[in-house]
mmCIF file of N, CA and C in Angstrom:
data_model
loop_
_atom_site.group_PDB
_atom_site.id
_atom_site.type_symbol
_atom_site.label_atom_id
_atom_site.label_comp_id
_atom_site.label_asym_id
_atom_site.label_seq_id
_atom_site.Cartn_x
_atom_site.Cartn_y
_atom_site.Cartn_z
ATOM 1 N N ILE W 148 -11.277 -10.989 -13.851
ATOM 2 C CA ILE W 148 -11.496 -10.011 -12.798
ATOM 3 C C ILE W 148 -12.479 -10.564 -11.770
ATOM 4 N N TRP W 149 -13.497 -11.276 -12.274
ATOM 5 C CA TRP W 149 -14.498 -11.829 -11.363
ATOM 6 C C TRP W 149 -13.859 -12.832 -10.404
ATOM 7 N N GLY W 150 -13.023 -13.729 -10.925
ATOM 8 C CA GLY W 150 -12.379 -14.735 -10.081
ATOM 9 C C GLY W 150 -11.476 -14.113 -9.033
ATOM 10 N N PHE W 151 -10.698 -13.136 -9.462
ATOM 11 C CA PHE W 151 -9.810 -12.463 -8.518
ATOM 12 C C PHE W 151 -10.616 -11.741 -7.441
ATOM 13 N N GLY W 152 -11.654 -11.010 -7.867
ATOM 14 C CA GLY W 152 -12.467 -10.271 -6.914
ATOM 15 C C GLY W 152 -13.188 -11.167 -5.931
ATOM 16 N N SER W 153 -13.730 -12.296 -6.426
ATOM 17 C CA SER W 153 -14.453 -13.186 -5.510
ATOM 18 C C SER W 153 -13.507 -13.809 -4.491
ATOM 19 N N ASN W 154 -12.297 -14.147 -4.902
ATOM 20 C CA ASN W 154 -11.332 -14.696 -3.947
ATOM 21 C C ASN W 154 -10.912 -13.654 -2.914
ATOM 22 N N ILE W 155 -10.716 -12.434 -3.332
ATOM 23 C CA ILE W 155 -10.334 -11.375 -2.400
ATOM 24 C C ILE W 155 -11.457 -11.116 -1.401
ATOM 25 N N PHE W 156 -12.723 -11.072 -1.883
ATOM 26 C CA PHE W 156 -13.844 -10.831 -0.971
ATOM 27 C C PHE W 156 -14.015 -11.977 0.014
ATOM 28 N N LYS W 157 -13.778 -13.216 -0.427
ATOM 29 C CA LYS W 157 -13.838 -14.353 0.514
ATOM 30 C C LYS W 157 -12.774 -14.192 1.590
ATOM 31 N N LEU W 158 -11.590 -13.803 1.162
ATOM 32 C CA LEU W 158 -10.488 -13.641 2.099
ATOM 33 C C LEU W 158 -10.766 -12.523 3.101
ATOM 34 N N LEU W 159 -11.344 -11.446 2.638
ATOM 35 C CA LEU W 159 -11.564 -10.295 3.509
ATOM 36 C C LEU W 159 -12.768 -10.435 4.429
ATOM 37 N N PHE W 160 -13.832 -11.068 3.950
ATOM 38 C CA PHE W 160 -15.088 -11.022 4.682
ATOM 39 C C PHE W 160 -15.539 -12.350 5.263
ATOM 40 N N THR W 161 -14.742 -13.398 5.170
ATOM 41 C CA THR W 161 -15.091 -14.659 5.799
ATOM 42 C C THR W 161 -14.717 -14.588 7.270
ATOM 43 N N PRO W 162 -15.641 -14.927 8.173
ATOM 44 C CA PRO W 162 -15.307 -14.873 9.610
ATOM 45 C C PRO W 162 -14.264 -15.931 9.969
ATOM 46 N N LEU W 163 -13.556 -15.676 11.058
ATOM 47 C CA LEU W 163 -12.536 -16.616 11.516
ATOM 48 C C LEU W 163 -13.182 -17.942 11.924
ATOM 49 N N GLU W 164 -12.451 -19.010 11.711
ATOM 50 C CA GLU W 164 -12.954 -20.319 12.118
ATOM 51 C C GLU W 164 -12.983 -20.412 13.635
ATOM 52 N N LYS W 165 -13.840 -21.263 14.147
ATOM 53 C CA LYS W 165 -13.976 -21.389 15.594
ATOM 54 C C LYS W 165 -12.704 -21.964 16.219
ATOM 55 N N GLU W 166 -12.007 -22.818 15.470
ATOM 56 C CA GLU W 166 -10.791 -23.424 16.022
ATOM 57 C C GLU W 166 -9.680 -22.398 16.194
ATOM 58 N N LEU W 167 -9.719 -21.372 15.362
ATOM 59 C CA LEU W 167 -8.667 -20.363 15.409
ATOM 60 C C LEU W 167 -9.039 -19.312 16.445
ATOM 61 N N GLU W 168 -8.355 -19.315 17.523
ATOM 62 C CA GLU W 168 -8.630 -18.352 18.579
ATOM 63 C C GLU W 168 -7.899 -17.047 18.295
ATOM 64 N N ARG W 169 -8.489 -15.970 18.721
ATOM 65 C CA ARG W 169 -7.851 -14.671 18.498
ATOM 66 C C ARG W 169 -6.552 -14.530 19.286
ATOM 67 N N SER W 170 -6.411 -15.293 20.344
ATOM 68 C CA SER W 170 -5.185 -15.182 21.136
ATOM 69 C C SER W 170 -3.990 -15.755 20.388
ATOM 70 N N ARG W 171 -4.239 -16.617 19.404
ATOM 71 C CA ARG W 171 -3.134 -17.193 18.635
ATOM 72 C C ARG W 171 -2.702 -16.295 17.487
ATOM 73 N N ILE W 172 -3.475 -15.255 17.185
ATOM 74 C CA ILE W 172 -3.094 -14.322 16.129
ATOM 75 C C ILE W 172 -2.037 -13.382 16.700
ATOM 76 N N PRO W 173 -0.879 -13.302 16.063
ATOM 77 C CA PRO W 173 0.182 -12.457 16.625
ATOM 78 C C PRO W 173 -0.187 -10.980 16.563
ATOM 79 N N HIS W 174 0.168 -10.260 17.613
ATOM 80 C CA HIS W 174 -0.067 -8.817 17.668
ATOM 81 C C HIS W 174 1.044 -8.121 16.901
ATOM 82 N N ILE W 175 0.668 -7.207 16.024
ATOM 83 C CA ILE W 175 1.644 -6.461 15.235
ATOM 84 C C ILE W 175 1.833 -5.106 15.900
ATOM 85 N N SER W 176 3.058 -4.831 16.247
ATOM 86 C CA SER W 176 3.382 -3.563 16.891
ATOM 87 C C SER W 176 3.241 -2.417 15.888
ATOM 88 N N SER W 177 2.827 -1.273 16.368
ATOM 89 C CA SER W 177 2.697 -0.122 15.476
ATOM 90 C C SER W 177 4.055 0.360 14.973
ATOM 91 N N TRP W 178 5.115 0.047 15.686
ATOM 92 C CA TRP W 178 6.463 0.417 15.229
ATOM 93 C C TRP W 178 6.860 -0.332 13.976
ATOM 94 N N GLU W 179 6.282 -1.522 13.767
ATOM 95 C CA GLU W 179 6.609 -2.287 12.573
ATOM 96 C C GLU W 179 5.996 -1.658 11.319
ATOM 97 N N SER W 180 4.985 -0.848 11.474
ATOM 98 C CA SER W 180 4.346 -0.190 10.341
ATOM 99 C C SER W 180 4.888 1.209 10.100
ATOM 100 N N LEU W 181 5.780 1.655 10.923
ATOM 101 C CA LEU W 181 6.290 3.017 10.816
ATOM 102 C C LEU W 181 6.944 3.275 9.465
ATOM 103 N N SER W 182 7.713 2.324 8.946
ATOM 104 C CA SER W 182 8.394 2.535 7.664
ATOM 105 C C SER W 182 7.388 2.726 6.532
ATOM 106 N N GLN W 183 6.261 2.032 6.593
ATOM 107 C CA GLN W 183 5.235 2.198 5.563
ATOM 108 C C GLN W 183 4.641 3.597 5.622
ATOM 109 N N TYR W 184 4.389 4.100 6.817
ATOM 110 C CA TYR W 184 3.837 5.438 6.960
ATOM 111 C C TYR W 184 4.831 6.500 6.510
ATOM 112 N N VAL W 185 6.105 6.280 6.788
ATOM 113 C CA VAL W 185 7.131 7.228 6.359
ATOM 114 C C VAL W 185 7.202 7.263 4.837
ATOM 115 N N LEU W 186 7.171 6.099 4.185
ATOM 116 C CA LEU W 186 7.216 6.059 2.729
ATOM 117 C C LEU W 186 5.970 6.686 2.112
ATOM 118 N N LEU W 187 4.819 6.466 2.717
ATOM 119 C CA LEU W 187 3.589 7.079 2.232
ATOM 120 C C LEU W 187 3.661 8.603 2.343
ATOM 121 N N ALA W 188 4.134 9.093 3.482
ATOM 122 C CA ALA W 188 4.261 10.539 3.677
ATOM 123 C C ALA W 188 5.267 11.134 2.686
ATOM 124 N N PHE W 189 6.353 10.421 2.429
ATOM 125 C CA PHE W 189 7.359 10.899 1.475
ATOM 126 C C PHE W 189 6.792 10.934 0.057
ATOM 127 N N SER W 190 5.981 9.949 -0.295
ATOM 128 C CA SER W 190 5.353 9.918 -1.615
ATOM 129 C C SER W 190 4.384 11.084 -1.790
ATOM 130 N N VAL W 191 3.604 11.367 -0.763
ATOM 131 C CA VAL W 191 2.671 12.496 -0.834
ATOM 132 C C VAL W 191 3.450 13.804 -0.922
ATOM 133 N N TYR W 192 4.518 13.915 -0.169
ATOM 134 C CA TYR W 192 5.351 15.118 -0.230
ATOM 135 C C TYR W 192 5.916 15.313 -1.631
ATOM 136 N N LEU W 193 6.437 14.242 -2.239
ATOM 137 C CA LEU W 193 6.992 14.350 -3.589
ATOM 138 C C LEU W 193 5.915 14.650 -4.628
ATOM 139 N N ALA W 194 4.690 14.191 -4.392
ATOM 140 C CA ALA W 194 3.611 14.466 -5.335
ATOM 141 C C ALA W 194 3.280 15.954 -5.371
ATOM 142 N N TYR W 195 3.354 16.634 -4.230
ATOM 143 C CA TYR W 195 3.004 18.053 -4.176
ATOM 144 C C TYR W 195 4.201 18.984 -4.275
ATOM 145 N N ASN W 196 5.404 18.485 -3.997
ATOM 146 C CA ASN W 196 6.619 19.300 -4.053
ATOM 147 C C ASN W 196 7.735 18.545 -4.775
ATOM 148 N N PRO W 197 7.573 18.289 -6.068
ATOM 149 C CA PRO W 197 8.617 17.514 -6.758
ATOM 150 C C PRO W 197 9.871 18.367 -6.975
ATOM 151 N N PRO W 198 11.039 17.747 -6.852
ATOM 152 C CA PRO W 198 12.281 18.478 -7.136
ATOM 153 C C PRO W 198 12.350 18.802 -8.634
ATOM 154 N N ILE W 199 12.997 19.886 -8.978
ATOM 155 C CA ILE W 199 13.074 20.333 -10.370
ATOM 156 C C ILE W 199 13.761 19.286 -11.254
ATOM 157 N N GLU W 200 14.722 18.551 -10.694
ATOM 158 C CA GLU W 200 15.403 17.518 -11.470
ATOM 159 C C GLU W 200 14.431 16.409 -11.881
ATOM 160 N N MET W 201 13.527 16.062 -10.979
ATOM 161 C CA MET W 201 12.553 15.022 -11.287
ATOM 162 C C MET W 201 11.562 15.514 -12.351
ATOM 163 N N VAL W 202 11.160 16.766 -12.270
ATOM 164 C CA VAL W 202 10.251 17.335 -13.266
ATOM 165 C C VAL W 202 10.921 17.361 -14.631
ATOM 166 N N ASN W 203 12.182 17.762 -14.660
ATOM 167 C CA ASN W 203 12.916 17.780 -15.932
ATOM 168 C C ASN W 203 13.072 16.373 -16.498
ATOM 169 N N LEU W 204 13.310 15.398 -15.650
ATOM 170 C CA LEU W 204 13.453 14.020 -16.096
ATOM 171 C C LEU W 204 12.145 13.505 -16.714
ATOM 172 N N ILE W 205 11.036 13.799 -16.087
ATOM 173 C CA ILE W 205 9.737 13.370 -16.604
ATOM 174 C C ILE W 205 9.427 14.087 -17.918
ATOM 175 N N ASN W 206 9.701 15.376 -17.988
ATOM 176 C CA ASN W 206 9.459 16.133 -19.222
ATOM 177 C C ASN W 206 10.314 15.613 -20.365
ATOM 178 N N ASN W 207 11.576 15.291 -20.098
ATOM 179 C CA ASN W 207 12.442 14.731 -21.135
ATOM 180 C C ASN W 207 11.943 13.363 -21.589
ATOM 181 N N ALA W 208 11.456 12.558 -20.679
ATOM 182 C CA ALA W 208 10.928 11.241 -21.045
ATOM 183 C C ALA W 208 9.692 11.386 -21.923
ATOM 184 N N VAL W 209 8.818 12.332 -21.599
ATOM 185 C CA VAL W 209 7.629 12.568 -22.411
ATOM 186 C C VAL W 209 8.010 13.088 -23.779
ATOM 187 N N ARG W 210 8.986 13.955 -23.843
ATOM 188 C CA ARG W 210 9.449 14.496 -25.110
ATOM 189 C C ARG W 210 10.031 13.389 -26.001
ATOM 190 N N ILE W 211 10.754 12.446 -25.413
ATOM 191 C CA ILE W 211 11.336 11.341 -26.181
ATOM 192 C C ILE W 211 10.244 10.416 -26.716
ATOM 193 N N ILE W 212 9.222 10.167 -25.903
ATOM 194 C CA ILE W 212 8.134 9.261 -26.314
ATOM 195 C C ILE W 212 7.333 9.872 -27.459
ATOM 196 N N GLN W 213 7.138 11.183 -27.431
ATOM 197 C CA GLN W 213 6.355 11.809 -28.481
ATOM 198 C C GLN W 213 7.144 11.804 -29.726
#
């Protein structure tokens, strides 16, 4: 866990190198992230309003495991 965490923190918090100019970093359009936001909203919707079929499926799976 320590190795993974230290590598992630280096990646996240190391400043950009001087040779790498910000103008060379490609701009990501907000439209490219739209599908992620839609899936996130759908997941939250399903968490608070699950269809009865999904609830029955989960209950049957729990019953089988027990």
